[in-house]
Each structure stands twice: as structure tokens, then as C-alpha cells.
XYZ file of C-alpha atoms in Angstrom:
302
model
C 116.670 92.599 93.571
C 114.276 93.988 90.983
C 113.048 97.306 89.719
C 109.418 98.278 89.974
C 107.582 101.023 88.176
C 106.547 103.546 90.840
C 102.850 103.898 91.490
C 102.925 107.518 90.386
C 103.786 106.335 86.858
C 100.492 104.503 86.702
C 97.908 107.264 87.192
C 94.380 106.439 88.362
C 91.840 105.704 85.699
C 89.778 108.772 84.815
C 87.022 109.274 82.362
C 87.895 111.701 79.599
C 85.468 114.611 79.114
C 82.655 113.852 76.676
C 82.777 115.326 73.183
C 80.575 118.417 72.589
C 77.867 116.433 70.833
C 77.624 114.011 73.715
C 77.603 116.836 76.252
C 74.715 118.486 74.439
C 72.707 115.287 74.322
C 69.761 115.048 76.678
C 70.429 111.346 77.281
C 73.651 110.234 78.931
C 75.107 106.787 79.191
C 75.759 105.509 82.720
C 79.401 105.544 83.702
C 81.073 102.144 84.011
C 81.548 101.162 87.654
C 85.057 101.415 89.039
C 86.669 98.655 91.037
C 86.371 100.688 94.240
C 82.773 101.743 93.729
C 81.674 98.176 93.021
C 82.140 97.376 96.703
C 79.033 97.801 98.798
C 80.292 99.390 102.011
C 78.187 98.483 105.017
C 77.020 101.245 107.293
C 78.035 101.483 110.920
C 77.053 98.160 112.484
C 73.867 97.850 114.447
C 74.454 96.519 118.009
C 72.533 93.358 117.134
C 75.011 92.648 114.326
C 77.858 92.588 116.849
C 76.369 89.962 119.135
C 77.141 86.250 118.904
C 74.312 83.981 117.804
C 73.988 80.282 118.527
C 75.227 79.345 115.031
C 78.267 81.561 115.673
C 78.921 79.767 118.965
C 78.440 76.322 117.459
C 80.838 76.970 114.577
C 83.416 78.436 116.947
C 83.041 75.368 119.153
C 83.381 73.058 116.152
C 86.527 74.828 114.968
C 88.026 74.752 118.456
C 87.249 71.041 118.791
C 88.915 70.299 115.433
C 92.028 72.221 116.448
C 92.217 70.498 119.827
C 91.758 67.142 118.116
C 94.801 67.761 115.893
C 96.928 68.914 118.800
C 95.811 66.054 121.039
C 96.635 63.531 118.307
C 100.118 65.010 118.106
C 100.496 64.839 121.885
C 99.314 61.202 121.902
C 101.956 60.250 119.357
C 104.623 61.929 121.471
C 103.499 60.159 124.641
C 103.457 56.845 122.816
C 107.140 57.296 122.063
C 106.794 57.481 118.283
C 108.135 61.032 118.195
C 110.272 63.332 120.303
C 108.631 66.470 121.761
C 111.022 68.719 119.840
C 109.555 67.840 116.433
C 105.915 68.882 117.066
C 107.111 71.986 118.928
C 109.235 73.004 115.952
C 106.316 72.275 113.618
C 103.983 74.421 115.736
C 106.487 77.285 115.638
C 106.738 76.975 111.860
C 102.931 76.997 111.631
C 102.762 80.168 113.749
C 105.300 81.821 111.439
C 103.589 80.783 108.208
C 100.123 81.664 109.534
C 101.249 85.279 109.832
C 102.328 85.229 106.184
C 99.079 83.537 105.125
C 96.920 86.168 106.827
C 98.938 88.878 105.095
C 98.442 87.351 101.659
C 94.725 86.859 102.229
C 94.325 90.356 103.668
C 96.138 91.843 100.654
C 93.913 89.930 98.227
C 90.561 90.888 99.740
C 91.649 94.500 100.241
C 92.633 94.927 96.607
C 90.695 92.552 94.373
C 87.135 91.407 93.832
C 83.936 92.868 95.170
C 80.839 91.951 97.154
C 79.560 89.789 94.281
C 82.716 87.644 94.050
C 82.021 83.930 94.533
C 82.818 82.520 97.982
C 84.744 85.568 99.184
C 82.317 88.396 98.366
C 81.088 88.797 101.934
C 84.655 88.829 103.259
C 85.715 91.445 100.699
C 82.817 93.707 101.641
C 83.532 93.145 105.330
C 87.180 94.151 104.979
C 86.177 97.290 103.077
C 83.671 98.080 105.799
C 86.432 97.586 108.355
C 88.482 100.332 106.693
C 85.530 102.680 107.085
C 84.668 101.661 110.657
C 87.831 100.065 112.108
C 86.774 100.309 115.749
C 83.702 98.149 115.145
C 85.805 94.997 115.411
C 86.569 95.794 119.056
C 82.856 95.715 119.884
C 82.129 92.373 118.283
C 81.526 89.499 120.659
C 84.217 86.798 120.323
C 82.183 84.130 118.528
C 80.720 86.751 116.201
C 84.260 87.732 115.276
C 85.733 84.240 114.963
C 82.975 82.002 113.624
C 83.757 82.347 109.892
C 87.377 81.292 110.289
C 86.407 78.661 112.855
C 83.975 77.138 110.345
C 86.716 76.998 107.707
C 89.050 75.365 110.230
C 86.458 72.783 111.265
C 85.749 71.730 107.686
C 89.345 71.770 106.462
C 90.824 69.992 109.477
C 88.249 67.250 109.095
C 89.798 66.447 105.718
C 93.407 67.159 106.679
C 93.346 65.072 109.844
C 91.695 62.222 107.998
C 94.391 62.283 105.339
C 97.166 62.484 107.949
C 95.727 59.578 109.917
C 95.354 57.472 106.769
C 98.956 58.182 105.862
C 100.263 57.397 109.351
C 101.713 60.915 109.558
C 104.094 61.827 112.395
C 103.215 63.972 115.401
C 104.822 67.027 113.768
C 102.311 66.978 110.909
C 99.320 66.993 113.261
C 100.941 69.721 115.370
C 101.526 71.875 112.284
C 97.925 71.493 111.090
C 96.434 72.265 114.500
C 98.723 75.206 115.277
C 98.307 76.744 111.813
C 94.507 76.554 112.050
C 94.561 77.955 115.589
C 96.676 80.953 114.571
C 94.522 81.703 111.533
C 91.279 81.519 113.525
C 92.656 83.619 116.375
C 94.141 86.157 113.954
C 90.799 87.946 113.973
C 91.033 88.280 117.747
C 94.629 89.495 117.481
C 93.355 91.942 114.854
C 90.659 93.186 117.234
C 93.228 93.679 120.002
C 95.371 95.681 117.563
C 92.493 98.190 117.414
C 91.657 98.123 121.119
C 92.636 100.812 123.606
C 95.351 99.923 126.087
C 93.066 100.126 129.096
C 90.652 97.603 127.591
C 93.160 94.925 126.607
C 93.101 91.641 128.561
C 96.005 91.209 131.008
C 99.227 90.237 129.264
C 98.100 91.101 125.736
C 99.918 94.426 125.639
C 103.135 92.706 126.761
C 102.739 90.121 123.969
C 102.162 92.916 121.451
C 105.239 94.805 122.648
C 107.288 91.597 122.430
C 106.176 90.984 118.831
C 104.341 87.764 119.669
C 101.057 89.394 118.611
C 100.660 92.120 116.004
C 101.111 95.462 117.718
C 98.612 98.270 117.726
C 101.090 100.827 116.386
C 102.169 98.510 113.546
C 98.628 97.739 112.446
C 97.671 101.419 112.689
C 100.043 102.003 109.762
C 97.795 99.784 107.635
C 94.948 102.243 108.198
C 96.894 105.206 106.823
C 97.230 106.128 103.168
C 97.989 104.475 100.839
C 96.687 101.465 102.836
C 99.167 99.091 101.197
C 101.438 97.997 104.066
C 101.319 95.869 107.225
C 98.786 93.314 105.997
C 99.858 90.471 108.335
C 97.781 90.199 111.519
C 99.074 87.280 113.607
C 102.421 88.598 114.835
C 103.260 91.015 112.032
C 106.742 89.464 111.762
C 106.495 89.331 107.968
C 105.352 92.918 107.492
C 108.833 94.439 107.494
C 110.194 92.004 104.902
C 107.139 92.143 102.644
C 107.009 95.938 102.694
C 110.776 96.532 102.466
C 111.147 94.357 99.376
C 107.806 95.462 97.895
C 106.594 91.888 97.507
C 102.924 92.779 97.223
C 103.694 95.637 94.835
C 105.565 93.174 92.621
C 102.583 90.812 92.661
C 100.278 93.714 91.828
C 102.426 94.562 88.820
C 102.291 90.947 87.647
C 98.506 90.870 87.989
C 98.149 94.222 86.238
C 100.340 93.362 83.245
C 98.762 89.908 82.865
C 95.111 90.871 83.359
C 94.853 94.668 83.275
C 93.218 94.660 86.715
C 94.426 97.411 89.040
C 94.523 96.874 92.805
C 92.380 99.307 94.737
C 95.378 100.744 96.592
C 96.797 102.192 93.352
C 93.956 104.580 92.785
C 93.078 107.718 94.651
C 91.600 106.837 98.005
C 87.859 107.323 98.073
C 85.390 107.285 100.946
C 85.376 103.500 101.089
C 88.980 103.504 102.349
C 88.777 106.396 104.799
C 87.888 105.993 108.427
C 84.523 107.478 109.331
C 85.096 109.149 112.695
C 81.721 109.321 114.375
C 80.987 111.966 116.983
C 81.153 110.434 120.435
C 83.824 107.890 119.574
C 86.617 107.986 122.114
C 90.232 108.497 121.138
C 92.810 107.313 123.625
C 95.545 109.934 123.731
C 97.961 107.284 124.952
C 97.534 105.176 121.841
C 100.166 106.796 119.673
C 99.657 104.645 116.589
C 95.875 104.948 116.584
C 96.029 108.646 117.363
C 98.339 109.192 114.398
C 95.840 107.369 112.222
C 92.998 109.627 113.339
C 95.186 112.695 112.848
C 96.246 111.718 109.342
C 92.650 111.086 108.313
C 91.344 114.333 109.717
C 94.139 116.295 108.007
C 93.590 114.740 104.561
């Protein structure tokens, strides 16, 4: 379809050695920060940081209520006879499919661009970088702690979307799409947590859904945590990962960004400590979790 310049043809940025006069100088200029080092990587989370607070619970409740409102509006329109059940069901399926793609695009962006000081998304960028260093932390977060940020975004956005749909007398399918898309995006963080969880700790039925491809599998997401950390970004079902990686869609976008702005994605450069999993003594490794075990093995052998 198209030809891309391999990553190896774009070597990582390195500072050239200083000239002799500069080396002999007693005063040295500070080195410019690199894109990777500009991220402030959080340390291993304190137990209190993993608990849900009342604001977390309230935002999760608000997001859930907004989603249920959209879905109930769709159901009401179906029951009133203004729409057939097939249309909102098809719209919900489309929303589930596109939500997987949306999480992949967002995940790719925050993994590769910006830093902790970026407007609006700085905290998310730092959090995703911290997740690369301590991936198992997400499994110890309480549900509302894990979901509240996305639930808040869903509550605020659906308030506007549902209002616009109601004003425009939109069909049941439109409300079903909005509600299902928001639900999948909010729950993607829970699906993400389950992709890091050990088999024995998964809720009943989750492993079967992962094996069926309904939810992103643990083995598939484990590949995202292996060098060069540039594949398998989607975290709802992972259905888009094969297509996006096979046709190098994100690599093509990275090339466009690089040639237009000169900004390199973090995954192009040599992996530093901010990308590598910090295996802490005492952490359990489930020998039955092939994908996660391979991740630990690859990190320890690097």
C-alpha cells in the first residue's frame, strides 16, 4: 500500500561530544531535555492512591447514569414503535467496534507525544508512562479509582450529546450509539486491568470473553509491554490491533508527524527506564500466564 522508512534508518537523537575547549571549561551548559526524560514517572503507588474516594465514586455514578440515560432513551423509542430493535442493536455493535479503535488512537497518542506539563492531558500522559513502569498497579486499583476519569468525561460529554440528539429528534440508533460508545470507553480501563490480572483472580466469565475476543486478551496486551512498545494499543476488544499493526498505520502517522513537525514519538528512541517494567521483589508471577510471563522474561533478559 505504501512504503515506510524503517525505524533503524532514523537513529535516536544523541548529543555530539563537546569540542576540546568546551570540555576543558569549568562551567557546562545543561543538556536540553529529551522527550522521554521530560515525563515525570510516578513511583510505585502508595496503597492510599489505589483506593476510591467519594469524588471518584460520584463521578463514576454520574458517568454511569449518563450512559444509562442514553440507552434508556433508545429503548423508549423502540418500545414506542418509532424504531425497530435491529437499528439500535446494530448501532451499539458499531459503537463497540469503533470504541476499540478510539482507545487505540488515544493510547498511541499519550504513549508517544506530550509530557506531564501538556494542557488537559498531562496527568494522563504521566499516568500511562507510570503504567509502563508498574503495569501490575492497575490490577490493585479499586474500580471507581480506575474508572472515574473516563466516567467524568462521559458524564460531561453525554450531557451535551444527548441534549443535541433530543433537540434534533434523533432516532433510537443515535442514542444507542452514544450510550454504547461511552460505556465501552469508560469500561476500557477495567478491560485493561483484567488484561493484566492473573487468571485465578479474574471474575467468572471474563477469561472466556477474553479468549473469545470480546475483551482484549491478556496475551495480546502483554505484547504491548514488550520492546519496542509500539503495538497492540487498543484495549476494548483488541480487534483492531492486527489490522493497525499489520499495515503499520501508527508508524505511518508517526512519519507524517515527524516530517511535518520534527517531533519524534517516544517509541522510536532507545527504550529508557521510563518504558521498562520495574519488577519489585515480592511481586508474584503466575507461571500459567504465558503472555505476562514472556513479558517478564523479555524485560529481565534485556
